[in-house]
CSV table of C-alpha atoms in Angstrom, one decimal:
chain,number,residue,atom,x,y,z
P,1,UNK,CA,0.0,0.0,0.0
P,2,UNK,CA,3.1,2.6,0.6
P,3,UNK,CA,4.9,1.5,-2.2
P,4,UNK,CA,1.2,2.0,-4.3
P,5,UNK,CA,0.9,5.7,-2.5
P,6,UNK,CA,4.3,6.9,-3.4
P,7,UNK,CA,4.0,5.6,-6.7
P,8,UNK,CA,1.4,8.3,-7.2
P,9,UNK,CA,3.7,11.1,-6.2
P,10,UNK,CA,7.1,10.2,-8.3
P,11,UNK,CA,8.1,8.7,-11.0
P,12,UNK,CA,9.2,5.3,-9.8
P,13,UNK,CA,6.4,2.5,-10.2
P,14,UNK,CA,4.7,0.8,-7.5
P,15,UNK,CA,6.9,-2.0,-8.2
P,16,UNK,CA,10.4,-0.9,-8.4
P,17,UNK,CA,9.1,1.4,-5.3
P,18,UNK,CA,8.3,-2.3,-3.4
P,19,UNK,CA,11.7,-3.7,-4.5
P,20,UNK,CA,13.4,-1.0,-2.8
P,21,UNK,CA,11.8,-0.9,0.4
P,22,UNK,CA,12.3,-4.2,0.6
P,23,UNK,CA,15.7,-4.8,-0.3
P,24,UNK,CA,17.5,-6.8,2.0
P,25,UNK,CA,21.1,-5.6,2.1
P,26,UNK,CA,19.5,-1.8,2.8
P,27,UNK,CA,17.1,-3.3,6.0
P,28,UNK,CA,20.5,-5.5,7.2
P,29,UNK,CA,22.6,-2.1,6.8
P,30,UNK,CA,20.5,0.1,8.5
P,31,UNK,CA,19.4,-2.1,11.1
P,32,UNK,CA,15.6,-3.4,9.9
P,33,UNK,CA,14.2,-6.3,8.8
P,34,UNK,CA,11.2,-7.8,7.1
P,35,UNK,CA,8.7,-7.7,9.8
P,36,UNK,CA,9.7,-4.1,11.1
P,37,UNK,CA,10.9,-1.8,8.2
P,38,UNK,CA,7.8,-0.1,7.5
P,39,UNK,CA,9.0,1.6,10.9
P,40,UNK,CA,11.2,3.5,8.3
P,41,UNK,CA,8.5,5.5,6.9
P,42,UNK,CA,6.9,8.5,9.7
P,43,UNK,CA,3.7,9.6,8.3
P,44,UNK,CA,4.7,13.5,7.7
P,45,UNK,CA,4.2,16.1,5.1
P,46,UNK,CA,7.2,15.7,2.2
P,47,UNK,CA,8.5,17.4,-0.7
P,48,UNK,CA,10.1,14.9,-3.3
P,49,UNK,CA,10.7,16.6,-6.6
P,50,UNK,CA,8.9,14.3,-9.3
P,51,UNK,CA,11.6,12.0,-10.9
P,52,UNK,CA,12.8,11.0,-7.4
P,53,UNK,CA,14.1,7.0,-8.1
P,54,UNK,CA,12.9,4.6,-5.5
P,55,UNK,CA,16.3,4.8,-4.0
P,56,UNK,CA,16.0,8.4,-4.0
P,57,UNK,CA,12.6,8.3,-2.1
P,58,UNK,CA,14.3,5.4,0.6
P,59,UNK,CA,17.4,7.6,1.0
P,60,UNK,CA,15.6,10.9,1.6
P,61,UNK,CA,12.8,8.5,4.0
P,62,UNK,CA,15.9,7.0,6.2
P,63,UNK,CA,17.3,10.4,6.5
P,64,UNK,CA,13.8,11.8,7.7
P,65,UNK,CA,13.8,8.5,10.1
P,66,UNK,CA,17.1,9.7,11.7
P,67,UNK,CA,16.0,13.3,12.2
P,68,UNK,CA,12.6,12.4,13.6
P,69,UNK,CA,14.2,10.5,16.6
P,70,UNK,CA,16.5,13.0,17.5
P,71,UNK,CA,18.5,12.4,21.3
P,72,UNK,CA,15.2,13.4,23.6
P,73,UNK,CA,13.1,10.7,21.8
P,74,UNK,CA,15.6,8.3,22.0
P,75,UNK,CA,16.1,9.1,25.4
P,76,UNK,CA,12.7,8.7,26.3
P,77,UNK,CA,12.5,5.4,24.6
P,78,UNK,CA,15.5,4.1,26.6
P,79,UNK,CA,13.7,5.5,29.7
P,80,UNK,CA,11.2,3.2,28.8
P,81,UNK,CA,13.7,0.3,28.1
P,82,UNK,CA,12.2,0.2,24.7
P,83,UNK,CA,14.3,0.6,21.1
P,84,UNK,CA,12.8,3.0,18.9
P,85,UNK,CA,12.2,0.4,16.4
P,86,UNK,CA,9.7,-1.1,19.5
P,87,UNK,CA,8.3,2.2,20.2
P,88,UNK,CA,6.9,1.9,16.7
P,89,UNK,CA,5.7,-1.2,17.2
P,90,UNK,CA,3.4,-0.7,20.5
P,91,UNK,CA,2.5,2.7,18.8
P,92,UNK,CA,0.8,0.7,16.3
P,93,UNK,CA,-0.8,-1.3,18.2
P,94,UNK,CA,-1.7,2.0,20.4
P,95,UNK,CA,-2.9,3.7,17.2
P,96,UNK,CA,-5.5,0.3,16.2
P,97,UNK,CA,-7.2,0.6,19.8
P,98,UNK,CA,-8.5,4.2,19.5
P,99,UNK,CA,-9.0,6.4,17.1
P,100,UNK,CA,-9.2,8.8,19.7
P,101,UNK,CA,-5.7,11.2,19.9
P,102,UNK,CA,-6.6,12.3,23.1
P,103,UNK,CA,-6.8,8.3,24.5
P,104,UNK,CA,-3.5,7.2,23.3
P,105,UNK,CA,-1.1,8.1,26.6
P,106,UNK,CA,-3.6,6.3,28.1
P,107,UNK,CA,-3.6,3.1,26.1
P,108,UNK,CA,0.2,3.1,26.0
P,109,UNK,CA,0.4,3.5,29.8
P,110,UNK,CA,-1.9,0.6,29.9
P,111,UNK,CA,0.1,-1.7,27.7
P,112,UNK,CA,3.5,-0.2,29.7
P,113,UNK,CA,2.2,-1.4,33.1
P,114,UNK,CA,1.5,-4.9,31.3
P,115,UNK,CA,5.0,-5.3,29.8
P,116,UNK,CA,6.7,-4.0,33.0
P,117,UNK,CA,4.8,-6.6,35.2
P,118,UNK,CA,5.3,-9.6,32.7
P,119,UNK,CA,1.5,-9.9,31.3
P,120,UNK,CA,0.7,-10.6,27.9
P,121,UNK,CA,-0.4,-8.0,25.9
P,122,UNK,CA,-3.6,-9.1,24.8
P,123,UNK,CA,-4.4,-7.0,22.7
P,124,UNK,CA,-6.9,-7.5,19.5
P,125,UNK,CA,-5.9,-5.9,16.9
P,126,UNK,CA,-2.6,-8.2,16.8
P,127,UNK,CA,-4.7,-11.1,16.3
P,128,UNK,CA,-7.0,-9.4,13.6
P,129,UNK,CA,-3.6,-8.9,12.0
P,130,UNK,CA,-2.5,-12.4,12.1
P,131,UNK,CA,-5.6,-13.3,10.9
P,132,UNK,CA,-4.7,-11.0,7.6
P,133,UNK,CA,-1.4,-12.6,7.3
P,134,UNK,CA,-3.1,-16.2,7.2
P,135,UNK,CA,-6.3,-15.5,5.4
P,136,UNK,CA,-5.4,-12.4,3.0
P,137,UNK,CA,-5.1,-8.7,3.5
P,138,UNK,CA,-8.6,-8.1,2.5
P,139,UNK,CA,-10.3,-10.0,4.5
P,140,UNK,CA,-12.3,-7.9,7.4
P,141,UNK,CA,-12.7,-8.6,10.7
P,142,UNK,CA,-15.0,-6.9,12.6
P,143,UNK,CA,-14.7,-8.9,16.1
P,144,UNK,CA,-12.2,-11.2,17.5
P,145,UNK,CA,-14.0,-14.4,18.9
P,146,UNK,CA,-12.8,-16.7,21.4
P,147,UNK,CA,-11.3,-19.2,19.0
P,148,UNK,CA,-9.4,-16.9,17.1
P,149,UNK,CA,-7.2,-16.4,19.9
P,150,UNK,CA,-5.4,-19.4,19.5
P,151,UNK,CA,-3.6,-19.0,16.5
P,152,UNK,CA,-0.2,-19.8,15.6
P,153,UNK,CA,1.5,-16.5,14.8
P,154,UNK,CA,4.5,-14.5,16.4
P,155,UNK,CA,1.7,-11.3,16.4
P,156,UNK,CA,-0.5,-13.2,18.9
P,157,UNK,CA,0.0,-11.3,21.9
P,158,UNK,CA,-2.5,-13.7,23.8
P,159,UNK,CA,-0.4,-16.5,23.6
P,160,UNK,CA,3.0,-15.0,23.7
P,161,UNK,CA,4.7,-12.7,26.0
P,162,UNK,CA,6.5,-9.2,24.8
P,163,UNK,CA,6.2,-7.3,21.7
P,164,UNK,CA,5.0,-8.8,18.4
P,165,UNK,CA,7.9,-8.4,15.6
P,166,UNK,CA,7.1,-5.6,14.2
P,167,UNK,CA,4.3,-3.0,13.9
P,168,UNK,CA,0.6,-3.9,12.8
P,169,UNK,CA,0.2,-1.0,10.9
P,170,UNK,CA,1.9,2.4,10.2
P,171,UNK,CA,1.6,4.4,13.1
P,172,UNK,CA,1.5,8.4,13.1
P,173,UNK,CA,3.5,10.4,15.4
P,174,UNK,CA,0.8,10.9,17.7
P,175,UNK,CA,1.0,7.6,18.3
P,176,UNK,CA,4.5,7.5,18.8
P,177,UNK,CA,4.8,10.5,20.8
P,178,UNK,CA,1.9,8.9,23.2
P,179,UNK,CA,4.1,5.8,23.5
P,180,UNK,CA,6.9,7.9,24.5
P,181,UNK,CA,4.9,10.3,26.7
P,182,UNK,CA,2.4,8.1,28.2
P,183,UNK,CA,0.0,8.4,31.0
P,184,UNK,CA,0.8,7.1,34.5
P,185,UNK,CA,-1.9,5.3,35.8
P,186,UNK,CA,-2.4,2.4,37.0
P,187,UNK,CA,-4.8,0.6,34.1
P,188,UNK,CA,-4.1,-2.5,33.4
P,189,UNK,CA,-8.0,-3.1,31.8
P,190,UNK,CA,-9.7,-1.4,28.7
P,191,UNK,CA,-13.4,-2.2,27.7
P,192,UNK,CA,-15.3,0.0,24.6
P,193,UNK,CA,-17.8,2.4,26.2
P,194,UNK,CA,-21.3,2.6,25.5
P,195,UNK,CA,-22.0,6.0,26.8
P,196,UNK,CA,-19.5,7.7,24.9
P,197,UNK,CA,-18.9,5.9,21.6
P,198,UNK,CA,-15.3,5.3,20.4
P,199,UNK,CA,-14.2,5.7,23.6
P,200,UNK,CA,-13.0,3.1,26.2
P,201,UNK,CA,-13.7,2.6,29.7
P,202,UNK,CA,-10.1,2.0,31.8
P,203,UNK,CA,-10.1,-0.5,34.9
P,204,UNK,CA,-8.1,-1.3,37.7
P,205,UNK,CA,-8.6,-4.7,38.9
P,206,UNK,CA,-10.2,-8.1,36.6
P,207,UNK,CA,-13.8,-7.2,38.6
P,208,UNK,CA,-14.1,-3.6,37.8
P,209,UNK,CA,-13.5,-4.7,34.0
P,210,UNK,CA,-15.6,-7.5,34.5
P,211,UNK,CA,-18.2,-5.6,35.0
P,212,UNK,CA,-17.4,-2.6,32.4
P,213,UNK,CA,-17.6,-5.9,29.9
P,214,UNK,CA,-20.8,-6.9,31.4
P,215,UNK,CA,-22.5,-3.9,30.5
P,216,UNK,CA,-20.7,-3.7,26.9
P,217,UNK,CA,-22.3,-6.8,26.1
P,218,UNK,CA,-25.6,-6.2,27.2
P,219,UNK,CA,-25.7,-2.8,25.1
P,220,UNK,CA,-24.2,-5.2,22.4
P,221,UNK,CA,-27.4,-8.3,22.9
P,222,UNK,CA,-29.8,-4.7,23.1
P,223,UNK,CA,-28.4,-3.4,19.4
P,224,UNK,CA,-29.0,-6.8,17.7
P,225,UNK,CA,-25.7,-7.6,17.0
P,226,UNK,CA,-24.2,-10.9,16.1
P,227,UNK,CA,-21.6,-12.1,18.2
């Protein structure tokens, strides 16, 4: 999909774009690989004149990459005992929980306080990405059922421990900057609200989300929708 969107800014074709993002002498050089180079690429505003060369547009990308975390967000990250390349990665994961901006230091607190005290992420959208991997890009998903929560893939943060390899997605710098800057709380629980759509309700303890999913799926049996 980046290689598709650039193509309709330069010259280079989707293709050659693809083959050049993905080379892998340039991830091994610069320290990526497969599963985490799309880290590379910070959503920003660019000016590329129009017969930039795939290469071109990499160079100039790694470049912007290096600028963007500068000593205080690499500092930050280390505070965190996270590498920037894992910042990106919980960002995305951080970024396909809410939509909401002003949630995000929240999420990533909550997902801190889970990897500082050894839990599993468990977090959803990893497994509606591993469901992608296995069953094609374009399939959608609009719920994660119980038996999907089992499946064999590095990105199922259920069933192992840590960070998946990689991001899910391309995270924006709000995301990141909420990774780096998150909230200190002490949430370890998240639950979808029903009184203020798009939003989430935070919990403490099991019981308190317990009953913040009770009354998620009630609102859900109320709407009529299949489960």
């Amino acid at each position: 999909k980046l290689a598709g969107r650039v193509a309709e800014q330069i010259e280079a074709d989707s293709t050659t774009i693809l083959a050049a993002l993905a080379n892998p002498d340039f991830l091994k050089e610069n320290g990526f690989d497969q599963n985490n180079a799309i880290s590379m690429y910070v959503p920003n505003s660019y000016d590329f004149y129009w017969n930039t060369s795939a290469e071109g547009f990499r160079e100039r990308m790694l470049e912007e990459y290096k600028r963007f975390w500068n000593p205080d967000r690499i500092r930050k990250a280390k505070d965190l005992n996270l590498t920037p390349l894992q910042v990106s990665t919980l960002a995305s994961i951080v970024q396909k929980e809410t939509a909401v901006v002003s949630e995000r230091k929240r999420v990533a607190g909550l997902y801190l306080n889970r990897l500082r005290d050894f839990w599993p992420l468990q977090a959803d959208p990893t497994i509606i990405y591993a469901l992608k991997q296995q069953n094609g890009q374009d399939k959608e998903y609009k719920r994660v059922l119980n038996k999907d929560l089992t499946i064999d893939s590095p990105y199922n943060t259920y069933t192992n421990f840590g960070l998946p390899p990689g991001p899910i997605g391309m995270p924006d710098i709000s995301s990141i900057d909420a990774v780096l800057n998150p909230e200190k709380h002490e949430f370890y629980y998240m639950c979808a609200s029903v009184e203020n759509m798009g939003h989430h309700k935070f919990a403490k303890t099991l019981a308190e989300h317990n009953a913040n999913a009770k009354e998620y799926q009630r609102w859900v049996s109320q709407q009529g929708i299949n489960r």
